[in-house]
Short mmCIF file of C-alpha atoms in Angstrom, two decimals:
data_model
loop_
_atom_site.label_atom_id
_atom_site.label_comp_id
_atom_site.label_asym_id
_atom_site.label_seq_id
_atom_site.Cartn_x
_atom_site.Cartn_y
_atom_site.Cartn_z
CA MET A 1 -1.53 -19.67 27.01
CA ASN A 2 -2.99 -16.75 28.96
CA LEU A 3 -6.53 -18.16 28.97
CA SER A 4 -7.65 -20.52 31.71
CA THR A 5 -9.64 -23.69 31.09
CA ILE A 6 -12.83 -21.86 32.07
CA ASP A 7 -12.06 -19.01 29.63
CA ILE A 8 -11.36 -21.47 26.82
CA THR A 9 -14.57 -23.36 27.57
CA ILE A 10 -16.63 -20.17 27.45
CA PHE A 11 -15.01 -19.24 24.15
CA ILE A 12 -15.62 -22.68 22.61
CA VAL A 13 -19.27 -22.58 23.68
CA TYR A 14 -19.59 -19.20 21.97
CA VAL A 15 -18.00 -20.44 18.72
CA LEU A 16 -20.14 -23.60 18.55
CA GLY A 17 -23.29 -21.72 19.53
CA LEU A 18 -22.77 -19.10 16.83
CA LEU A 19 -22.15 -21.74 14.17
CA ALA A 20 -25.29 -23.63 15.20
CA LEU A 21 -27.37 -20.43 15.13
CA ALA A 22 -26.02 -19.46 11.70
CA LEU A 23 -26.84 -22.89 10.27
CA TYR A 24 -30.34 -22.72 11.73
CA ILE A 25 -30.96 -19.27 10.25
CA SER A 26 -29.48 -20.34 6.91
CA ARG A 27 -31.72 -23.34 6.42
CA ALA A 28 -33.56 -23.15 3.13
CA GLU A 29 -37.29 -23.50 2.74
CA LYS A 30 -38.53 -26.67 1.08
CA ASN A 31 -38.74 -26.54 -2.69
CA HIS A 32 -37.11 -23.10 -2.71
CA GLU A 33 -33.95 -22.56 -4.71
CA ARG A 34 -31.76 -19.96 -3.02
CA ASN A 35 -31.35 -17.02 -5.41
CA THR A 36 -29.20 -13.90 -5.43
CA LYS A 37 -31.81 -11.84 -3.56
CA ASP A 38 -31.86 -14.47 -0.80
CA TYR A 39 -28.08 -14.70 -0.55
CA PHE A 40 -26.97 -11.09 -1.10
CA LEU A 41 -30.00 -9.16 0.25
CA ALA A 42 -31.45 -11.55 2.86
CA SER A 43 -34.64 -11.92 0.77
CA LYS A 44 -35.37 -8.19 1.42
CA SER A 45 -36.79 -9.13 4.82
CA LEU A 46 -34.61 -7.50 7.51
CA PRO A 47 -36.42 -5.65 10.35
CA TRP A 48 -35.07 -2.42 11.88
CA TRP A 49 -33.47 -4.06 14.92
CA ALA A 50 -31.53 -6.52 12.77
CA ILE A 51 -30.40 -3.72 10.44
CA GLY A 52 -29.18 -1.50 13.27
CA ALA A 53 -27.43 -4.30 15.14
CA SER A 54 -25.80 -5.63 11.99
CA LEU A 55 -24.59 -2.18 10.96
CA ILE A 56 -22.78 -1.74 14.25
CA ALA A 57 -21.46 -5.31 14.38
CA SER A 58 -20.07 -4.87 10.88
CA ASN A 59 -18.58 -1.50 11.70
CA ILE A 60 -17.09 -2.26 15.12
CA SER A 61 -14.28 -4.64 14.38
CA ALA A 62 -10.62 -5.02 15.12
CA GLU A 63 -9.67 -1.69 13.57
CA GLN A 64 -12.40 -0.03 15.65
CA ILE A 65 -11.88 -1.78 18.98
CA ILE A 66 -8.12 -2.29 18.90
CA GLY A 67 -7.19 0.53 16.52
CA MET A 68 -9.42 3.19 18.07
CA SER A 69 -8.47 2.12 21.58
CA GLY A 70 -4.84 2.52 20.53
CA SER A 71 -5.62 5.99 19.21
CA GLY A 72 -7.36 6.74 22.52
CA TYR A 73 -4.12 5.68 24.26
CA VAL A 74 -2.25 8.35 22.25
CA LEU A 75 -4.83 11.01 21.32
CA GLY A 76 -7.47 10.65 24.01
CA LEU A 77 -11.24 11.12 23.74
CA ALA A 78 -10.91 13.31 20.63
CA ILE A 79 -10.75 10.18 18.48
CA ALA A 80 -14.38 9.58 19.53
CA SER A 81 -15.37 12.27 17.04
CA TYR A 82 -15.33 9.58 14.37
CA GLU A 83 -18.06 7.76 16.29
CA TRP A 84 -20.13 10.71 17.44
CA MET A 85 -20.12 12.48 14.08
CA ALA A 86 -21.05 9.15 12.50
CA ALA A 87 -24.26 9.19 14.55
CA ILE A 88 -25.55 12.36 12.91
CA THR A 89 -24.30 11.11 9.52
CA LEU A 90 -26.47 7.99 9.89
CA ILE A 91 -29.52 10.20 10.39
CA LEU A 92 -28.75 12.16 7.21
CA VAL A 93 -28.16 8.96 5.23
CA ALA A 94 -31.48 7.55 6.42
CA LYS A 95 -33.34 10.76 5.56
CA TYR A 96 -31.86 11.68 2.18
CA PHE A 97 -29.95 8.74 0.67
CA LEU A 98 -31.93 5.62 1.51
CA PRO A 99 -35.14 6.79 -0.21
CA ILE A 100 -33.19 7.11 -3.47
CA PHE A 101 -31.38 3.78 -3.21
CA LEU A 102 -34.43 1.76 -2.20
CA LYS A 103 -36.62 3.39 -4.83
CA ASN A 104 -34.11 2.24 -7.46
CA GLU A 105 -34.17 -1.35 -6.08
CA ILE A 106 -30.40 -1.87 -6.31
CA TYR A 107 -28.15 -4.64 -5.01
CA THR A 108 -24.91 -2.64 -4.98
CA MET A 109 -23.50 0.87 -5.09
CA PRO A 110 -21.84 0.25 -8.49
CA GLN A 111 -25.24 -0.83 -9.84
CA TYR A 112 -26.68 2.58 -8.94
CA LEU A 113 -23.77 4.28 -10.69
CA GLU A 114 -24.48 2.27 -13.84
CA GLN A 115 -28.13 3.29 -13.72
CA ARG A 116 -27.28 6.93 -13.14
CA PHE A 117 -24.26 7.21 -15.42
CA ASP A 118 -22.90 4.32 -17.50
CA SER A 119 -20.98 1.04 -17.31
CA ARG A 120 -17.60 2.83 -17.30
CA VAL A 121 -18.29 4.51 -13.96
CA LYS A 122 -19.71 1.31 -12.53
CA THR A 123 -16.71 -0.79 -13.55
CA ILE A 124 -14.13 1.73 -12.29
CA MET A 125 -15.80 2.02 -8.90
CA ALA A 126 -16.50 -1.73 -8.60
CA VAL A 127 -12.82 -2.55 -9.15
CA PHE A 128 -11.79 0.22 -6.74
CA TRP A 129 -14.09 -1.01 -3.96
CA LEU A 130 -12.99 -4.60 -4.41
CA ALA A 131 -9.36 -3.52 -4.06
CA VAL A 132 -10.05 -1.44 -0.94
CA TYR A 133 -12.11 -4.13 0.76
CA VAL A 134 -9.51 -6.81 0.15
CA PHE A 135 -6.23 -4.91 0.55
CA VAL A 136 -7.25 -2.36 3.21
CA ASN A 137 -10.33 -3.44 5.17
CA LEU A 138 -9.96 -7.22 5.24
CA THR A 139 -6.20 -7.05 5.79
CA ALA A 140 -6.63 -4.56 8.66
CA VAL A 141 -9.28 -6.63 10.41
CA LEU A 142 -7.30 -9.85 10.02
CA TRP A 143 -4.02 -8.26 11.13
CA LEU A 144 -5.38 -6.51 14.20
CA GLY A 145 -7.57 -9.48 15.08
CA GLY A 146 -4.61 -11.83 14.80
CA LEU A 147 -2.53 -9.43 16.91
CA ALA A 148 -5.18 -9.48 19.64
CA ILE A 149 -5.36 -13.28 19.66
CA THR A 150 -1.55 -13.47 19.83
CA THR A 151 -1.39 -11.02 22.75
CA ILE A 152 -4.14 -12.76 24.70
CA THR A 153 -3.47 -16.43 23.99
CA GLY A 154 0.17 -16.54 22.87
CA VAL A 155 -0.56 -18.42 19.65
CA GLU A 156 1.27 -17.52 16.43
CA LEU A 157 -0.09 -14.51 14.55
CA ALA A 158 -0.60 -16.52 11.37
CA TYR A 159 -2.68 -19.13 13.22
CA GLY A 160 -4.80 -16.41 14.77
CA MET A 161 -5.59 -14.91 11.36
CA LEU A 162 -6.28 -18.37 9.93
CA PHE A 163 -8.77 -19.12 12.71
CA LEU A 164 -10.59 -15.82 12.15
CA GLY A 165 -10.83 -16.42 8.42
CA ILE A 166 -12.12 -19.98 8.73
CA PHE A 167 -14.60 -19.05 11.48
CA SER A 168 -16.09 -16.15 9.52
CA ILE A 169 -16.49 -18.22 6.35
CA ALA A 170 -17.93 -21.18 8.26
CA TYR A 171 -20.90 -19.27 9.61
CA SER A 172 -21.54 -16.83 6.77
CA SER A 173 -20.83 -18.48 3.41
CA TYR A 174 -23.81 -20.84 3.42
CA GLY A 175 -26.57 -18.45 4.49
CA GLY A 176 -25.21 -15.20 3.07
CA LEU A 177 -26.35 -11.83 4.37
CA LYS A 178 -29.29 -13.26 6.31
CA ALA A 179 -26.99 -15.44 8.43
CA VAL A 180 -24.65 -12.50 8.99
CA ALA A 181 -27.36 -10.01 9.91
CA TYR A 182 -29.26 -12.15 12.41
CA THR A 183 -26.20 -13.56 14.15
CA ASP A 184 -24.97 -9.96 14.43
CA ILE A 185 -27.71 -9.37 17.00
CA ILE A 186 -26.01 -11.84 19.34
CA GLN A 187 -22.65 -10.36 18.42
CA VAL A 188 -23.68 -6.82 19.36
CA VAL A 189 -25.16 -7.84 22.70
CA LEU A 190 -21.96 -9.70 23.55
CA LEU A 191 -19.80 -6.87 22.24
CA VAL A 192 -21.53 -4.14 24.24
CA PHE A 193 -21.63 -6.22 27.42
CA GLY A 194 -18.00 -7.31 27.12
CA GLY A 195 -16.86 -3.78 26.25
CA CYS A 196 -18.70 -2.23 29.17
CA MET A 197 -17.25 -4.81 31.57
CA LEU A 198 -13.74 -4.02 30.29
CA THR A 199 -14.35 -0.30 30.85
CA TYR A 200 -15.69 -0.96 34.33
CA ILE A 201 -12.72 -3.09 35.39
CA SER A 202 -10.17 -0.76 33.75
CA LEU A 203 -11.48 2.29 35.57
CA ASP A 204 -11.72 0.34 38.81
CA LEU A 205 -8.06 -0.65 38.45
CA VAL A 206 -7.09 2.97 37.81
CA SER A 207 -8.80 3.95 41.07
CA GLU A 208 -7.22 0.95 42.86
CA GLY A 209 -10.60 -0.52 43.74
CA ASN A 210 -12.46 2.69 44.59
CA GLY A 211 -14.96 2.39 41.76
CA VAL A 212 -15.63 3.52 38.22
CA MET A 213 -16.44 7.16 38.95
CA ALA A 214 -13.28 7.54 40.98
CA GLY A 215 -11.28 5.98 38.16
CA PHE A 216 -12.78 8.32 35.59
CA SER A 217 -12.06 11.31 37.84
CA ILE A 218 -8.42 10.22 38.09
CA LEU A 219 -8.19 10.07 34.30
CA THR A 220 -9.64 13.56 33.85
CA ASP A 221 -7.49 15.01 36.66
CA THR A 222 -4.15 13.43 35.77
CA MET A 223 -4.50 13.56 31.97
CA PRO A 224 -6.85 16.47 31.16
CA GLU A 225 -5.26 16.82 27.71
CA LYS A 226 -6.76 13.45 26.75
CA PHE A 227 -10.27 14.86 27.21
CA ASP A 228 -9.92 17.71 24.72
CA MET A 229 -12.37 17.00 21.90
CA ILE A 230 -11.12 19.84 19.69
CA PHE A 231 -7.33 20.19 19.37
CA SER A 232 -5.72 23.60 18.99
CA SER A 233 -3.24 24.21 16.19
CA ASP A 234 -0.27 23.94 18.58
CA SER A 235 -1.27 20.45 19.73
CA PRO A 236 1.07 17.61 18.65
CA HIS A 237 -2.07 15.68 17.62
CA TYR A 238 -3.53 18.47 15.45
CA VAL A 239 -2.31 16.72 12.31
CA ASN A 240 -4.57 13.75 13.07
CA LEU A 241 -7.63 15.70 14.22
CA PRO A 242 -7.29 19.30 12.97
CA GLY A 243 -9.49 21.39 15.24
CA LEU A 244 -12.84 22.47 13.85
CA SER A 245 -12.34 20.39 10.72
CA VAL A 246 -13.64 17.57 12.87
CA LEU A 247 -17.03 19.31 13.02
CA VAL A 248 -17.26 21.27 9.77
CA GLY A 249 -14.55 19.91 7.49
CA GLY A 250 -13.15 16.73 6.05
CA MET A 251 -14.61 14.35 8.63
CA TRP A 252 -18.03 14.92 7.09
CA ILE A 253 -16.69 13.69 3.76
CA MET A 254 -15.16 10.61 5.39
CA ASN A 255 -18.35 9.77 7.28
CA ILE A 256 -20.73 10.38 4.38
CA SER A 257 -18.64 8.10 2.17
CA TYR A 258 -18.42 5.34 4.78
CA TRP A 259 -22.02 5.33 6.00
CA GLY A 260 -23.76 6.42 2.82
CA PHE A 261 -21.92 4.76 -0.06
CA ASN A 262 -19.96 1.89 1.49
CA GLN A 263 -21.35 -1.40 0.21
CA TYR A 264 -20.71 -3.55 3.26
CA ILE A 265 -22.47 -0.98 5.46
CA ILE A 266 -25.38 0.13 3.30
CA GLN A 267 -26.12 -3.42 2.13
CA ARG A 268 -28.07 -4.05 5.35
CA ALA A 269 -30.39 -1.14 4.61
CA LEU A 270 -30.84 -2.32 1.01
CA ALA A 271 -32.09 -5.63 2.47
CA ALA A 272 -34.78 -3.96 4.62
CA LYS A 273 -38.46 -4.92 4.50
CA ASN A 274 -39.26 -1.35 3.51
CA LEU A 275 -37.94 2.21 3.74
CA ALA A 276 -39.41 2.90 7.19
CA GLU A 277 -37.71 -0.19 8.65
CA ALA A 278 -34.39 0.82 7.06
CA GLN A 279 -34.62 4.34 8.48
CA LYS A 280 -35.44 3.12 11.99
CA GLY A 281 -32.54 0.68 11.72
CA LEU A 282 -30.10 3.48 10.96
CA ALA A 283 -31.49 5.58 13.82
CA PHE A 284 -30.99 2.62 16.17
CA ALA A 285 -27.41 2.31 14.91
CA ALA A 286 -26.87 6.04 15.56
CA TYR A 287 -27.66 5.60 19.27
CA LEU A 288 -25.28 2.66 19.47
CA LYS A 289 -22.55 4.81 17.87
CA LEU A 290 -22.96 7.39 20.64
CA LEU A 291 -22.25 4.63 23.15
CA VAL A 292 -19.21 3.08 21.43
CA PRO A 293 -16.45 5.47 22.70
CA PHE A 294 -17.29 4.69 26.31
CA PHE A 295 -16.30 1.04 25.93
CA VAL A 296 -13.61 1.44 23.25
CA VAL A 297 -11.81 4.79 23.68
CA VAL A 298 -12.08 5.16 27.48
CA PRO A 299 -10.27 1.83 28.13
CA GLY A 300 -7.50 3.05 25.82
CA ILE A 301 -7.12 6.19 27.94
CA ALA A 302 -7.09 4.08 31.11
CA ALA A 303 -4.33 1.97 29.56
CA ALA A 304 -2.16 5.10 29.36
CA ILE A 305 -1.99 4.93 33.17
CA LEU A 306 -2.02 1.16 33.62
CA PHE A 307 0.48 0.47 30.79
CA ALA A 308 2.48 3.63 30.32
CA ASP A 309 5.31 2.00 28.35
CA LEU A 310 3.63 -0.09 25.65
CA GLU A 311 5.73 -0.67 22.53
CA ARG A 312 2.72 -0.10 20.26
CA PRO A 313 -0.52 1.80 21.05
CA ASP A 314 -2.52 -0.98 19.39
CA GLN A 315 -1.46 -3.27 22.25
CA ALA A 316 -3.57 -1.26 24.73
CA TYR A 317 -6.85 -3.16 24.39
CA PRO A 318 -5.35 -6.69 24.34
CA SER A 319 -3.16 -5.80 27.34
CA LEU A 320 -6.21 -4.65 29.30
CA MET A 321 -7.97 -7.90 28.50
CA ASN A 322 -5.18 -9.83 30.19
CA LEU A 323 -6.15 -8.08 33.44
CA MET A 324 -9.64 -9.55 33.38
CA PRO A 325 -10.52 -12.20 36.00
CA VAL A 326 -10.97 -15.84 35.04
CA GLY A 327 -14.24 -16.45 33.22
CA LEU A 328 -14.80 -12.81 32.38
CA LYS A 329 -11.67 -12.81 30.24
CA GLY A 330 -13.14 -15.61 28.12
CA LEU A 331 -16.36 -13.64 27.70
CA VAL A 332 -14.58 -10.41 26.73
CA PHE A 333 -12.34 -12.37 24.38
CA ALA A 334 -15.43 -13.91 22.78
CA ALA A 335 -16.88 -10.38 22.39
CA LEU A 336 -13.74 -9.20 20.63
CA VAL A 337 -13.71 -12.19 18.29
CA ALA A 338 -17.44 -11.64 17.69
CA ALA A 339 -16.74 -8.15 16.44
CA ILE A 340 -13.88 -9.31 14.23
CA VAL A 341 -15.62 -12.24 12.54
CA SER A 342 -18.80 -10.20 12.04
CA SER A 343 -16.88 -7.57 10.09
CA LEU A 344 -14.94 -10.19 8.14
CA ALA A 345 -18.17 -11.94 7.18
CA SER A 346 -19.81 -8.66 6.18
CA MET A 347 -16.87 -7.55 4.05
CA CYS A 348 -16.60 -10.93 2.35
CA ASN A 349 -20.31 -10.89 1.59
CA SER A 350 -20.01 -7.43 0.05
CA VAL A 351 -16.93 -8.40 -1.97
CA SER A 352 -18.79 -11.41 -3.34
CA THR A 353 -21.88 -9.27 -4.05
CA ILE A 354 -19.99 -6.62 -6.02
CA PHE A 355 -17.86 -9.13 -7.92
CA THR A 356 -20.78 -11.42 -8.77
CA MET A 357 -23.51 -8.89 -9.52
CA ASP A 358 -21.47 -6.05 -11.04
CA LEU A 359 -18.66 -7.84 -12.87
CA TYR A 360 -19.11 -11.60 -13.26
CA SER A 361 -22.81 -11.54 -14.19
CA LYS A 362 -22.04 -9.14 -17.05
CA PHE A 363 -19.61 -11.64 -18.58
CA LYS A 364 -21.86 -14.62 -17.78
CA PRO A 365 -25.38 -13.19 -18.05
CA ASN A 366 -27.28 -16.40 -18.67
CA GLU A 367 -26.21 -18.53 -15.72
CA SER A 368 -28.60 -19.86 -13.09
CA GLN A 369 -29.23 -18.17 -9.74
CA THR A 370 -27.53 -21.03 -7.88
CA HIS A 371 -24.46 -20.59 -10.09
CA TYR A 372 -24.14 -16.94 -9.08
CA VAL A 373 -24.55 -17.86 -5.40
CA LYS A 374 -21.80 -20.48 -5.79
CA ILE A 375 -19.48 -17.93 -7.40
CA GLY A 376 -20.18 -15.55 -4.53
CA ARG A 377 -19.11 -18.17 -1.98
CA ILE A 378 -15.90 -18.92 -3.89
CA VAL A 379 -15.05 -15.23 -4.12
CA SER A 380 -15.47 -14.84 -0.35
CA VAL A 381 -12.89 -17.54 0.32
CA VAL A 382 -10.43 -16.19 -2.26
CA ALA A 383 -10.71 -12.66 -0.87
CA LEU A 384 -9.86 -13.88 2.63
CA ILE A 385 -6.86 -15.88 1.42
CA VAL A 386 -5.46 -12.88 -0.45
CA ALA A 387 -6.00 -10.61 2.58
CA MET A 388 -4.17 -13.08 4.87
CA ILE A 389 -1.17 -13.15 2.55
CA CYS A 390 -1.03 -9.36 2.29
CA ALA A 391 -1.78 -8.44 5.92
CA LYS A 392 1.74 -8.38 7.36
CA PRO A 393 3.49 -6.68 4.41
CA LEU A 394 0.86 -3.92 4.35
CA LEU A 395 0.25 -3.28 8.06
CA GLY A 396 3.19 -4.74 9.95
CA ASN A 397 5.01 -1.40 10.25
CA PHE A 398 2.14 0.84 11.43
CA ASP A 399 1.69 1.74 15.09
CA GLN A 400 -1.88 3.05 14.75
CA ALA A 401 -3.71 1.00 12.14
CA PHE A 402 -6.93 3.01 12.54
CA GLN A 403 -5.19 6.22 11.49
CA PHE A 404 -3.54 4.40 8.55
CA ILE A 405 -6.92 3.21 7.27
CA GLN A 406 -8.44 6.68 7.54
CA GLU A 407 -5.55 8.35 5.72
CA PHE A 408 -5.38 5.78 2.92
CA THR A 409 -9.10 5.84 2.19
CA GLY A 410 -8.91 9.64 2.32
CA PHE A 411 -7.13 9.57 -1.04
CA PHE A 412 -10.29 8.35 -2.78
CA THR A 413 -13.14 9.39 -0.51
CA PRO A 414 -13.60 12.95 -1.88
CA GLY A 415 -14.20 11.72 -5.42
CA ILE A 416 -16.66 9.05 -4.26
CA VAL A 417 -18.74 11.57 -2.33
CA VAL A 418 -18.75 14.00 -5.26
CA ILE A 419 -19.91 11.30 -7.69
CA PHE A 420 -22.81 10.21 -5.52
CA LEU A 421 -23.95 13.57 -4.18
CA LEU A 422 -23.95 15.29 -7.55
CA GLY A 423 -25.28 12.17 -9.21
CA MET A 424 -28.24 12.02 -6.85
CA PHE A 425 -29.07 15.71 -6.50
CA TRP A 426 -27.84 17.43 -9.70
CA LYS A 427 -29.38 16.19 -12.93
CA LYS A 428 -26.72 17.73 -15.19
CA MET A 429 -23.95 15.59 -13.70
CA ASN A 430 -22.80 13.10 -16.35
CA ALA A 431 -20.50 10.10 -16.63
CA ASN A 432 -17.53 12.16 -17.81
CA GLY A 433 -17.84 14.37 -14.74
CA ALA A 434 -17.97 11.31 -12.51
CA ILE A 435 -14.82 9.80 -14.04
CA VAL A 436 -12.93 13.09 -13.77
CA ALA A 437 -13.96 13.38 -10.10
CA ALA A 438 -12.74 9.84 -9.37
CA LEU A 439 -9.37 10.34 -11.08
CA GLY A 440 -8.99 13.88 -9.77
CA SER A 441 -9.49 12.69 -6.20
CA ALA A 442 -6.57 10.26 -6.40
CA VAL A 443 -4.25 12.62 -8.29
CA LEU A 444 -4.96 15.73 -6.20
CA SER A 445 -4.72 13.79 -2.93
CA PHE A 446 -1.31 12.46 -3.96
CA ILE A 447 -0.11 15.94 -4.92
CA PHE A 448 -1.21 17.39 -1.58
CA TYR A 449 0.34 14.43 0.23
CA LYS A 450 3.73 14.91 -1.46
CA TRP A 451 3.95 18.69 -1.74
CA PHE A 452 2.18 19.66 1.51
CA PRO A 453 3.07 16.86 3.95
CA ALA A 454 2.30 19.04 6.98
CA LEU A 455 -1.31 19.52 5.89
CA PRO A 456 -3.60 17.39 8.10
CA PHE A 457 -5.13 14.63 6.02
CA MET A 458 -8.63 15.62 7.11
CA ASP A 459 -8.09 19.13 5.75
CA ARG A 460 -6.67 17.57 2.60
CA VAL A 461 -9.85 15.54 2.20
CA GLY A 462 -11.97 18.70 2.46
CA LEU A 463 -9.88 20.66 -0.05
CA VAL A 464 -9.77 17.81 -2.56
CA PHE A 465 -13.54 17.39 -2.22
CA LEU A 466 -14.13 21.04 -3.16
CA ALA A 467 -11.69 20.75 -6.08
CA CYS A 468 -13.43 17.59 -7.32
CA VAL A 469 -16.81 19.32 -7.16
CA GLY A 470 -15.42 22.02 -9.42
CA LEU A 471 -13.88 19.51 -11.83
CA ALA A 472 -17.09 17.47 -12.02
CA VAL A 473 -19.29 20.53 -12.61
CA VAL A 474 -17.06 22.01 -15.31
CA THR A 475 -16.65 18.65 -17.08
CA SER A 476 -20.37 17.90 -16.97
CA LEU A 477 -21.29 21.32 -18.35
CA THR A 478 -18.70 21.25 -21.14
CA THR A 479 -19.08 17.67 -22.39
CA LYS A 480 -21.97 16.23 -24.32
CA THR A 481 -24.24 13.87 -22.42
CA ASN A 482 -25.30 10.75 -24.29
CA GLU A 483 -29.04 10.24 -24.60
CA VAL A 484 -28.98 7.11 -22.46
CA GLU A 485 -26.93 8.67 -19.66
CA GLY A 486 -29.02 9.24 -16.56
CA LYS A 487 -31.97 7.40 -18.14
CA GLN A 488 -31.06 3.75 -17.73
CA GLY A 489 -33.80 2.92 -15.26
CA VAL A 490 -32.81 5.38 -12.54
CA VAL A 491 -35.78 6.97 -10.77
CA ALA A 492 -36.05 10.75 -11.13
CA LEU A 493 -35.48 12.76 -7.97
CA ASN A 494 -38.98 14.25 -8.05
CA GLU A 495 -40.41 10.74 -7.84
CA VAL A 496 -38.66 10.01 -4.53
CA ASP A 497 -40.56 10.62 -1.28
CA PHE A 498 -38.25 12.09 1.38
CA SER A 499 -40.90 12.39 4.10
CA THR A 500 -40.23 10.43 7.29
CA LYS A 501 -42.42 9.04 10.05
CA SER A 502 -42.76 10.84 13.38
CA SER A 503 -40.97 8.04 15.24
CA PHE A 504 -37.87 8.55 13.10
CA ASN A 505 -38.05 12.32 13.57
CA VAL A 506 -38.18 11.97 17.37
CA LEU A 507 -35.23 9.57 17.34
CA SER A 508 -33.26 11.99 15.14
CA ILE A 509 -33.85 14.93 17.49
CA GLY A 510 -32.66 12.76 20.39
CA VAL A 511 -29.38 12.02 18.61
CA ILE A 512 -28.78 15.73 17.97
CA VAL A 513 -29.50 16.69 21.60
CA ILE A 514 -27.16 14.00 22.99
CA LEU A 515 -24.43 14.95 20.53
CA CYS A 516 -24.61 18.62 21.52
CA ALA A 517 -24.43 17.66 25.20
CA LEU A 518 -21.35 15.48 24.65
CA TYR A 519 -19.41 18.20 22.84
CA ALA A 520 -20.52 20.86 25.32
CA THR A 521 -19.15 18.69 28.14
CA TRP A 522 -15.75 17.90 26.57
CA TRP A 523 -15.10 20.70 24.13
#
């Protein structure tokens, strides 16, 4: 064991405290039967600060902390583009997407697709998202989380994954989204504090005790190539982050899909008290995203000096944690586990929501609300078990899990974005066009992957997106639209109010100014 008694005590206090808080939050009101709105949408009562904190806690998990730190070890600060471009994406989602989703009063993304198109589109996308959440997202979080626990504590990888799975279910399955969202506030505070402390100590070690600023100066002086935000075409890392495509190309498609149409992310906004609260929550999350690289990517860069000969880049963050002093190591370890279990709980809740509300309830439409909640809990457990079994076979051979996740999801992301964007903003888009876009995305991505292997995946995403737009438009214009398509309860675009409050506008301008300053500094 690499944790002292004090570290273990701190960690145990964290685990027990979180479980107690979750149970307290999850307590049911007297004479109130918990229904699907309570369990899957937190009774539509989340305030902006809970939404923003929960968004970031759900997003920043093992693949973010460990995977992105590992990419920082290899690529440098350029990998932070995923975080910084996500900040502006959150503003756009809050401004243009949330008003449509909340006006339609949906539980899930597939539900919107059924309203806008038909049950075929909903079913295809529901099955797709379930597969991705279980076999990509859950497996990645469990695998990288288990790897971190193994590196830090020395326990078997399988036991580490088992602990994470049991812990996440224990505090989330009873109370549903409400328990997840409110405990995420504690998780984010712990995550940011622990991450910042790790950055501080890492940079201080690089400078051999001369302080953080000295350590950062050493990094920029000795490894200036790791502070290039935009890679040139002759860079060995261009294939991962292809130059200006980071700012004007495929990364936009990746971010819009993740932050705008990803169930386990957008579900927090769907549970907001009202639209204004949801929009402020996303703006709050945008500011947190601007901060993330400084306590995730920078330690990875520092590890390139402190641990120059790591076998795998994804070992950078766990190795740095082993340098922490007694007591602080337990706190940072608790912060890492907080991020992991928060994401696991969020993903499991979204898997159970999609399965129960979009698939199961259609086969069993007359069951009670408590029955659907029970099915949701069972599905959460089953999803975790399947992900544990598949984690090692799927991810055991990848050095940079974060890059693997981005490339895999890039096969399907272009079609998803086309379906939603055209579905929301072009009234002639029909179900046939949506299906062709979904299938075309997978087929064209595979063709590009096989026939043009040197093409950066981010450029591939951009090209496939444009091709899918063309396919969807041509198909929609040349196929007959059924009378019920686009009229199954979906609110017309001209009935949606896209105006925003002045507080949100000020916050949005602040995000843009900070983003411009960051890129101007490290272009």
